[in-house]
JSON list of C-alpha atoms in Angstrom, two decimals:
[
{"chain": "Y", "resi": 1, "resn": "MET", "atom": "CA", "xyz": [0.00, 0.00, 0.00]},
{"chain": "Y", "resi": 2, "resn": "ILE", "atom": "CA", "xyz": [2.78, 2.42, 0.93]},
{"chain": "Y", "resi": 3, "resn": "ASP", "atom": "CA", "xyz": [4.63, 1.52, -2.26]},
{"chain": "Y", "resi": 4, "resn": "ASP", "atom": "CA", "xyz": [1.51, 2.31, -4.29]},
{"chain": "Y", "resi": 5, "resn": "ALA", "atom": "CA", "xyz": [1.15, 5.67, -2.56]},
{"chain": "Y", "resi": 6, "resn": "GLN", "atom": "CA", "xyz": [4.85, 6.44, -3.09]},
{"chain": "Y", "resi": 7, "resn": "ASN", "atom": "CA", "xyz": [4.58, 5.47, -6.77]},
{"chain": "Y", "resi": 8, "resn": "PHE", "atom": "CA", "xyz": [1.50, 7.68, -7.14]},
{"chain": "Y", "resi": 9, "resn": "ILE", "atom": "CA", "xyz": [3.30, 10.63, -5.52]},
{"chain": "Y", "resi": 10, "resn": "ASN", "atom": "CA", "xyz": [6.37, 10.09, -7.70]},
{"chain": "Y", "resi": 11, "resn": "GLN", "atom": "CA", "xyz": [4.24, 9.94, -10.85]},
{"chain": "Y", "resi": 12, "resn": "TYR", "atom": "CA", "xyz": [2.33, 13.02, -9.74]},
{"chain": "Y", "resi": 13, "resn": "LEU", "atom": "CA", "xyz": [5.56, 14.96, -9.12]},
{"chain": "Y", "resi": 14, "resn": "LYS", "atom": "CA", "xyz": [7.01, 13.77, -12.43]},
{"chain": "Y", "resi": 15, "resn": "LEU", "atom": "CA", "xyz": [3.88, 14.88, -14.29]},
{"chain": "Y", "resi": 16, "resn": "SER", "atom": "CA", "xyz": [3.86, 18.22, -12.44]},
{"chain": "Y", "resi": 17, "resn": "ILE", "atom": "CA", "xyz": [7.44, 18.90, -13.46]},
{"chain": "Y", "resi": 18, "resn": "GLU", "atom": "CA", "xyz": [6.68, 17.90, -17.04]},
{"chain": "Y", "resi": 19, "resn": "ILE", "atom": "CA", "xyz": [3.65, 20.21, -17.16]},
{"chain": "Y", "resi": 20, "resn": "GLU", "atom": "CA", "xyz": [5.68, 23.06, -15.65]},
{"chain": "Y", "resi": 21, "resn": "ASN", "atom": "CA", "xyz": [8.43, 22.55, -18.23]},
{"chain": "Y", "resi": 22, "resn": "ASN", "atom": "CA", "xyz": [5.89, 22.52, -21.08]},
{"chain": "Y", "resi": 23, "resn": "LEU", "atom": "CA", "xyz": [4.30, 25.73, -19.77]},
{"chain": "Y", "resi": 24, "resn": "ASN", "atom": "CA", "xyz": [7.70, 27.40, -19.48]},
{"chain": "Y", "resi": 25, "resn": "GLU", "atom": "CA", "xyz": [8.56, 26.33, -23.01]},
{"chain": "Y", "resi": 26, "resn": "LYS", "atom": "CA", "xyz": [5.22, 27.65, -24.31]},
{"chain": "Y", "resi": 27, "resn": "ASN", "atom": "CA", "xyz": [5.71, 30.96, -22.49]},
{"chain": "Y", "resi": 28, "resn": "GLN", "atom": "CA", "xyz": [9.22, 31.21, -23.95]},
{"chain": "Y", "resi": 29, "resn": "ASN", "atom": "CA", "xyz": [7.90, 30.49, -27.45]},
{"chain": "Y", "resi": 30, "resn": "ASP", "atom": "CA", "xyz": [5.13, 33.08, -26.98]},
{"chain": "Y", "resi": 31, "resn": "LYS", "atom": "CA", "xyz": [7.74, 35.66, -25.93]},
{"chain": "Y", "resi": 32, "resn": "LEU", "atom": "CA", "xyz": [9.93, 34.81, -28.90]},
{"chain": "Y", "resi": 33, "resn": "ASP", "atom": "CA", "xyz": [6.96, 35.20, -31.25]},
{"chain": "Y", "resi": 34, "resn": "ALA", "atom": "CA", "xyz": [6.09, 38.56, -29.69]},
{"chain": "Y", "resi": 35, "resn": "PHE", "atom": "CA", "xyz": [9.71, 39.70, -30.03]},
{"chain": "Y", "resi": 36, "resn": "GLU", "atom": "CA", "xyz": [9.75, 38.70, -33.70]},
{"chain": "Y", "resi": 37, "resn": "SER", "atom": "CA", "xyz": [6.55, 40.65, -34.32]},
{"chain": "Y", "resi": 38, "resn": "LYS", "atom": "CA", "xyz": [7.97, 43.76, -32.63]},
{"chain": "Y", "resi": 39, "resn": "VAL", "atom": "CA", "xyz": [11.23, 43.54, -34.57]},
{"chain": "Y", "resi": 40, "resn": "GLU", "atom": "CA", "xyz": [9.26, 43.31, -37.82]},
{"chain": "Y", "resi": 41, "resn": "SER", "atom": "CA", "xyz": [7.10, 46.34, -36.89]},
{"chain": "Y", "resi": 42, "resn": "ILE", "atom": "CA", "xyz": [10.16, 48.38, -35.96]},
{"chain": "Y", "resi": 43, "resn": "ARG", "atom": "CA", "xyz": [11.93, 47.32, -39.17]},
{"chain": "Y", "resi": 44, "resn": "ASN", "atom": "CA", "xyz": [8.96, 48.59, -41.19]},
{"chain": "Y", "resi": 45, "resn": "ILE", "atom": "CA", "xyz": [9.05, 51.98, -39.46]},
{"chain": "Y", "resi": 46, "resn": "VAL", "atom": "CA", "xyz": [12.82, 52.31, -39.89]},
{"chain": "Y", "resi": 47, "resn": "GLU", "atom": "CA", "xyz": [12.63, 51.41, -43.57]},
{"chain": "Y", "resi": 48, "resn": "GLU", "atom": "CA", "xyz": [9.66, 53.71, -44.18]},
{"chain": "Y", "resi": 49, "resn": "ASP", "atom": "CA", "xyz": [10.63, 56.77, -42.14]},
{"chain": "Y", "resi": 50, "resn": "GLY", "atom": "CA", "xyz": [14.30, 56.47, -41.21]},
{"chain": "Y", "resi": 51, "resn": "ASP", "atom": "CA", "xyz": [17.29, 57.85, -43.04]},
{"chain": "Y", "resi": 52, "resn": "ARG", "atom": "CA", "xyz": [20.37, 55.93, -44.14]},
{"chain": "Y", "resi": 53, "resn": "ASN", "atom": "CA", "xyz": [22.04, 56.25, -40.71]},
{"chain": "Y", "resi": 54, "resn": "ASP", "atom": "CA", "xyz": [18.89, 54.96, -38.99]},
{"chain": "Y", "resi": 55, "resn": "LEU", "atom": "CA", "xyz": [18.81, 51.99, -41.33]},
{"chain": "Y", "resi": 56, "resn": "LEU", "atom": "CA", "xyz": [22.49, 51.20, -40.68]},
{"chain": "Y", "resi": 57, "resn": "LYS", "atom": "CA", "xyz": [21.95, 51.47, -36.92]},
{"chain": "Y", "resi": 58, "resn": "PHE", "atom": "CA", "xyz": [18.92, 49.16, -37.15]},
{"chain": "Y", "resi": 59, "resn": "GLU", "atom": "CA", "xyz": [20.87, 46.62, -39.20]},
{"chain": "Y", "resi": 60, "resn": "GLU", "atom": "CA", "xyz": [23.56, 46.56, -36.48]},
{"chain": "Y", "resi": 61, "resn": "LEU", "atom": "CA", "xyz": [20.90, 46.07, -33.82]},
{"chain": "Y", "resi": 62, "resn": "GLU", "atom": "CA", "xyz": [19.23, 43.38, -35.89]},
{"chain": "Y", "resi": 63, "resn": "GLU", "atom": "CA", "xyz": [22.54, 41.50, -36.19]},
{"chain": "Y", "resi": 64, "resn": "SER", "atom": "CA", "xyz": [22.93, 41.70, -32.42]},
{"chain": "Y", "resi": 65, "resn": "TYR", "atom": "CA", "xyz": [19.35, 40.51, -31.98]},
{"chain": "Y", "resi": 66, "resn": "GLU", "atom": "CA", "xyz": [19.91, 37.51, -34.27]},
{"chain": "Y", "resi": 67, "resn": "ALA", "atom": "CA", "xyz": [23.10, 36.57, -32.40]},
{"chain": "Y", "resi": 68, "resn": "VAL", "atom": "CA", "xyz": [21.37, 36.85, -29.02]},
{"chain": "Y", "resi": 69, "resn": "LYS", "atom": "CA", "xyz": [18.33, 34.98, -30.31]},
{"chain": "Y", "resi": 70, "resn": "GLU", "atom": "CA", "xyz": [20.54, 31.96, -30.93]},
{"chain": "Y", "resi": 71, "resn": "THR", "atom": "CA", "xyz": [21.32, 31.85, -27.20]},
{"chain": "Y", "resi": 72, "resn": "GLN", "atom": "CA", "xyz": [17.60, 32.15, -26.30]},
{"chain": "Y", "resi": 73, "resn": "ASN", "atom": "CA", "xyz": [18.60, 34.61, -23.55]},
{"chain": "Y", "resi": 74, "resn": "ILE", "atom": "CA", "xyz": [15.34, 36.54, -23.02]},
{"chain": "Y", "resi": 75, "resn": "LYS", "atom": "CA", "xyz": [16.97, 39.31, -20.94]},
{"chain": "Y", "resi": 76, "resn": "LEU", "atom": "CA", "xyz": [19.55, 40.08, -23.63]},
{"chain": "Y", "resi": 77, "resn": "MET", "atom": "CA", "xyz": [16.87, 39.93, -26.31]},
{"chain": "Y", "resi": 78, "resn": "GLU", "atom": "CA", "xyz": [14.77, 42.41, -24.32]},
{"chain": "Y", "resi": 79, "resn": "LYS", "atom": "CA", "xyz": [17.79, 44.74, -24.10]},
{"chain": "Y", "resi": 80, "resn": "VAL", "atom": "CA", "xyz": [18.40, 44.70, -27.85]},
{"chain": "Y", "resi": 81, "resn": "LEU", "atom": "CA", "xyz": [14.66, 45.10, -28.49]},
{"chain": "Y", "resi": 82, "resn": "SER", "atom": "CA", "xyz": [14.66, 48.09, -26.12]},
{"chain": "Y", "resi": 83, "resn": "ASP", "atom": "CA", "xyz": [17.49, 49.65, -28.15]},
{"chain": "Y", "resi": 84, "resn": "MET", "atom": "CA", "xyz": [15.50, 49.03, -31.34]},
{"chain": "Y", "resi": 85, "resn": "THR", "atom": "CA", "xyz": [12.44, 50.64, -29.76]},
{"chain": "Y", "resi": 86, "resn": "ASP", "atom": "CA", "xyz": [14.50, 53.69, -28.77]},
{"chain": "Y", "resi": 87, "resn": "LEU", "atom": "CA", "xyz": [15.66, 54.03, -32.38]},
{"chain": "Y", "resi": 88, "resn": "MET", "atom": "CA", "xyz": [12.06, 53.73, -33.58]},
{"chain": "Y", "resi": 89, "resn": "TYR", "atom": "CA", "xyz": [10.90, 56.55, -31.27]},
{"chain": "Y", "resi": 90, "resn": "THR", "atom": "CA", "xyz": [13.83, 58.71, -32.33]},
{"chain": "Y", "resi": 91, "resn": "ILE", "atom": "CA", "xyz": [12.63, 58.30, -35.91]},
{"chain": "Y", "resi": 92, "resn": "LEU", "atom": "CA", "xyz": [8.93, 58.81, -35.10]},
{"chain": "Y", "resi": 93, "resn": "LEU", "atom": "CA", "xyz": [9.65, 61.96, -33.12]},
{"chain": "Y", "resi": 94, "resn": "LYS", "atom": "CA", "xyz": [10.99, 63.49, -36.35]},
{"chain": "Y", "resi": 95, "resn": "ASP", "atom": "CA", "xyz": [7.89, 62.46, -38.34]},
{"chain": "Y", "resi": 96, "resn": "LEU", "atom": "CA", "xyz": [5.45, 65.37, -38.62]},
{"chain": "Y", "resi": 97, "resn": "ASN", "atom": "CA", "xyz": [2.43, 63.11, -39.23]},
{"chain": "Y", "resi": 98, "resn": "PHE", "atom": "CA", "xyz": [3.18, 61.07, -36.10]},
{"chain": "Y", "resi": 99, "resn": "LEU", "atom": "CA", "xyz": [3.62, 64.28, -34.09]},
{"chain": "Y", "resi": 100, "resn": "ILE", "atom": "CA", "xyz": [0.36, 65.76, -35.39]},
{"chain": "Y", "resi": 101, "resn": "TYR", "atom": "CA", "xyz": [-1.50, 62.55, -34.54]},
{"chain": "Y", "resi": 102, "resn": "GLN", "atom": "CA", "xyz": [-0.05, 62.48, -31.01]},
{"chain": "Y", "resi": 103, "resn": "PHE", "atom": "CA", "xyz": [-0.75, 66.19, -30.51]},
{"chain": "Y", "resi": 104, "resn": "ASP", "atom": "CA", "xyz": [-4.34, 65.72, -31.65]},
{"chain": "Y", "resi": 105, "resn": "GLN", "atom": "CA", "xyz": [-4.75, 62.89, -29.13]},
{"chain": "Y", "resi": 106, "resn": "LEU", "atom": "CA", "xyz": [-3.29, 65.03, -26.34]},
{"chain": "Y", "resi": 107, "resn": "ILE", "atom": "CA", "xyz": [-5.61, 68.01, -26.82]},
{"chain": "Y", "resi": 108, "resn": "GLN", "atom": "CA", "xyz": [-8.87, 66.04, -26.76]},
{"chain": "Y", "resi": 109, "resn": "LYS", "atom": "CA", "xyz": [-9.67, 66.69, -23.07]},
{"chain": "Y", "resi": 110, "resn": "ASP", "atom": "CA", "xyz": [-8.62, 69.78, -21.14]},
{"chain": "Y", "resi": 111, "resn": "THR", "atom": "CA", "xyz": [-9.60, 67.93, -17.94]},
{"chain": "Y", "resi": 112, "resn": "ASP", "atom": "CA", "xyz": [-6.42, 65.85, -18.30]},
{"chain": "Y", "resi": 113, "resn": "TYR", "atom": "CA", "xyz": [-4.27, 68.87, -17.40]},
{"chain": "Y", "resi": 114, "resn": "LYS", "atom": "CA", "xyz": [-3.30, 70.47, -14.09]},
{"chain": "Y", "resi": 115, "resn": "ASP", "atom": "CA", "xyz": [-2.99, 74.00, -15.53]},
{"chain": "Y", "resi": 116, "resn": "LYS", "atom": "CA", "xyz": [-5.91, 74.82, -17.87]},
{"chain": "Y", "resi": 117, "resn": "ALA", "atom": "CA", "xyz": [-4.55, 78.21, -18.96]},
{"chain": "Y", "resi": 118, "resn": "LYS", "atom": "CA", "xyz": [-1.17, 76.69, -19.89]},
{"chain": "Y", "resi": 119, "resn": "PHE", "atom": "CA", "xyz": [-3.00, 73.87, -21.67]},
{"chain": "Y", "resi": 120, "resn": "LEU", "atom": "CA", "xyz": [-4.92, 76.36, -23.85]},
{"chain": "Y", "resi": 121, "resn": "GLU", "atom": "CA", "xyz": [-1.74, 78.30, -24.61]},
{"chain": "Y", "resi": 122, "resn": "LEU", "atom": "CA", "xyz": [0.07, 75.11, -25.65]},
{"chain": "Y", "resi": 123, "resn": "LYS", "atom": "CA", "xyz": [-2.95, 73.87, -27.61]},
{"chain": "Y", "resi": 124, "resn": "TYR", "atom": "CA", "xyz": [-3.06, 76.97, -29.81]},
{"chain": "Y", "resi": 125, "resn": "GLN", "atom": "CA", "xyz": [0.73, 77.04, -30.10]},
{"chain": "Y", "resi": 126, "resn": "GLY", "atom": "CA", "xyz": [0.71, 73.42, -31.27]},
{"chain": "Y", "resi": 127, "resn": "ILE", "atom": "CA", "xyz": [-2.09, 74.02, -33.78]},
{"chain": "Y", "resi": 128, "resn": "ASN", "atom": "CA", "xyz": [-0.01, 76.84, -35.23]},
{"chain": "Y", "resi": 129, "resn": "GLN", "atom": "CA", "xyz": [3.08, 74.64, -35.38]},
{"chain": "Y", "resi": 130, "resn": "ALA", "atom": "CA", "xyz": [1.17, 71.80, -37.05]},
{"chain": "Y", "resi": 131, "resn": "ASN", "atom": "CA", "xyz": [-0.27, 74.21, -39.63]},
{"chain": "Y", "resi": 132, "resn": "ASN", "atom": "CA", "xyz": [3.24, 75.53, -40.33]},
{"chain": "Y", "resi": 133, "resn": "SER", "atom": "CA", "xyz": [4.79, 72.03, -40.51]},
{"chain": "Y", "resi": 134, "resn": "ASP", "atom": "CA", "xyz": [7.09, 72.91, -37.59]},
{"chain": "Y", "resi": 135, "resn": "ALA", "atom": "CA", "xyz": [7.99, 69.40, -36.38]},
{"chain": "Y", "resi": 136, "resn": "GLU", "atom": "CA", "xyz": [10.65, 70.60, -33.91]},
{"chain": "Y", "resi": 137, "resn": "GLY", "atom": "CA", "xyz": [8.30, 73.13, -32.31]},
{"chain": "Y", "resi": 138, "resn": "LEU", "atom": "CA", "xyz": [5.42, 70.66, -32.19]},
{"chain": "Y", "resi": 139, "resn": "ARG", "atom": "CA", "xyz": [7.67, 68.07, -30.54]},
{"chain": "Y", "resi": 140, "resn": "ARG", "atom": "CA", "xyz": [8.58, 70.60, -27.81]},
{"chain": "Y", "resi": 141, "resn": "THR", "atom": "CA", "xyz": [4.90, 71.50, -27.36]},
{"chain": "Y", "resi": 142, "resn": "ILE", "atom": "CA", "xyz": [3.97, 67.83, -26.99]},
{"chain": "Y", "resi": 143, "resn": "PHE", "atom": "CA", "xyz": [6.57, 67.39, -24.26]},
{"chain": "Y", "resi": 144, "resn": "ASP", "atom": "CA", "xyz": [5.33, 70.59, -22.57]},
{"chain": "Y", "resi": 145, "resn": "LEU", "atom": "CA", "xyz": [1.78, 69.21, -22.62]},
{"chain": "Y", "resi": 146, "resn": "LEU", "atom": "CA", "xyz": [2.98, 65.94, -21.13]},
{"chain": "Y", "resi": 147, "resn": "GLY", "atom": "CA", "xyz": [4.68, 67.97, -18.40]},
{"chain": "Y", "resi": 148, "resn": "ILE", "atom": "CA", "xyz": [1.40, 69.52, -17.20]},
{"chain": "Y", "resi": 149, "resn": "MET", "atom": "CA", "xyz": [-0.71, 66.40, -17.56]},
{"chain": "Y", "resi": 150, "resn": "GLU", "atom": "CA", "xyz": [-2.45, 64.68, -14.64]},
{"chain": "Y", "resi": 151, "resn": "GLN", "atom": "CA", "xyz": [-0.67, 61.45, -13.65]},
{"chain": "Y", "resi": 152, "resn": "LYS", "atom": "CA", "xyz": [-3.53, 59.08, -14.58]},
{"chain": "Y", "resi": 153, "resn": "ALA", "atom": "CA", "xyz": [-3.96, 60.66, -18.00]},
{"chain": "Y", "resi": 154, "resn": "LEU", "atom": "CA", "xyz": [-0.19, 60.62, -18.56]},
{"chain": "Y", "resi": 155, "resn": "LYS", "atom": "CA", "xyz": [-0.09, 56.88, -17.95]},
{"chain": "Y", "resi": 156, "resn": "GLU", "atom": "CA", "xyz": [-2.89, 56.30, -20.50]},
{"chain": "Y", "resi": 157, "resn": "VAL", "atom": "CA", "xyz": [-1.19, 58.53, -23.08]},
{"chain": "Y", "resi": 158, "resn": "THR", "atom": "CA", "xyz": [2.14, 56.77, -22.64]},
{"chain": "Y", "resi": 159, "resn": "GLU", "atom": "CA", "xyz": [0.51, 53.39, -23.24]},
{"chain": "Y", "resi": 160, "resn": "ASN", "atom": "CA", "xyz": [-1.27, 54.76, -26.32]},
{"chain": "Y", "resi": 161, "resn": "ILE", "atom": "CA", "xyz": [1.94, 56.20, -27.76]},
{"chain": "Y", "resi": 162, "resn": "GLN", "atom": "CA", "xyz": [3.62, 52.83, -27.36]},
{"chain": "Y", "resi": 163, "resn": "ARG", "atom": "CA", "xyz": [0.76, 51.01, -29.12]},
{"chain": "Y", "resi": 164, "resn": "VAL", "atom": "CA", "xyz": [0.53, 53.52, -31.98]},
{"chain": "Y", "resi": 165, "resn": "GLY", "atom": "CA", "xyz": [4.30, 53.61, -32.38]},
{"chain": "Y", "resi": 166, "resn": "LEU", "atom": "CA", "xyz": [4.35, 49.91, -33.06]},
{"chain": "Y", "resi": 167, "resn": "ARG", "atom": "CA", "xyz": [1.33, 49.97, -35.38]},
{"chain": "Y", "resi": 168, "resn": "LYS", "atom": "CA", "xyz": [2.19, 53.05, -37.39]}
]
């Protein structure tokens, strides 16, 4: 009887470990698939909106990513992906259409801002800059708006910018 119980426990533990390993492998594969999708999205943005230097920088990062991918080291892959994402945002923050879209999203609700008078000033300044195709000025205005935004709204905007940046 005790042997049967011990065998049952051993089989149960063996199965538990096997299930855990399968789940870990599935989670790892899901992460790898998500990484691949992000790399592809960033590549598209770099190729579409980046200049020659951006493309060269991305190619270097992509080589690093491929080398790290061979090791299956998730932490290193996340680091290289983070560098790729930084490059993508550097490119997008020079793109007037991206800036206009983000500005338009930011000025939807004046209730998201701590200082309503400053919000209105920045809103009209940004509209002027967008109409005059002043990407540098509009970028500064966007950061000024983010600086006076309520914390909860700022968190939502940051998440939206990340989603849009990868879908652009």
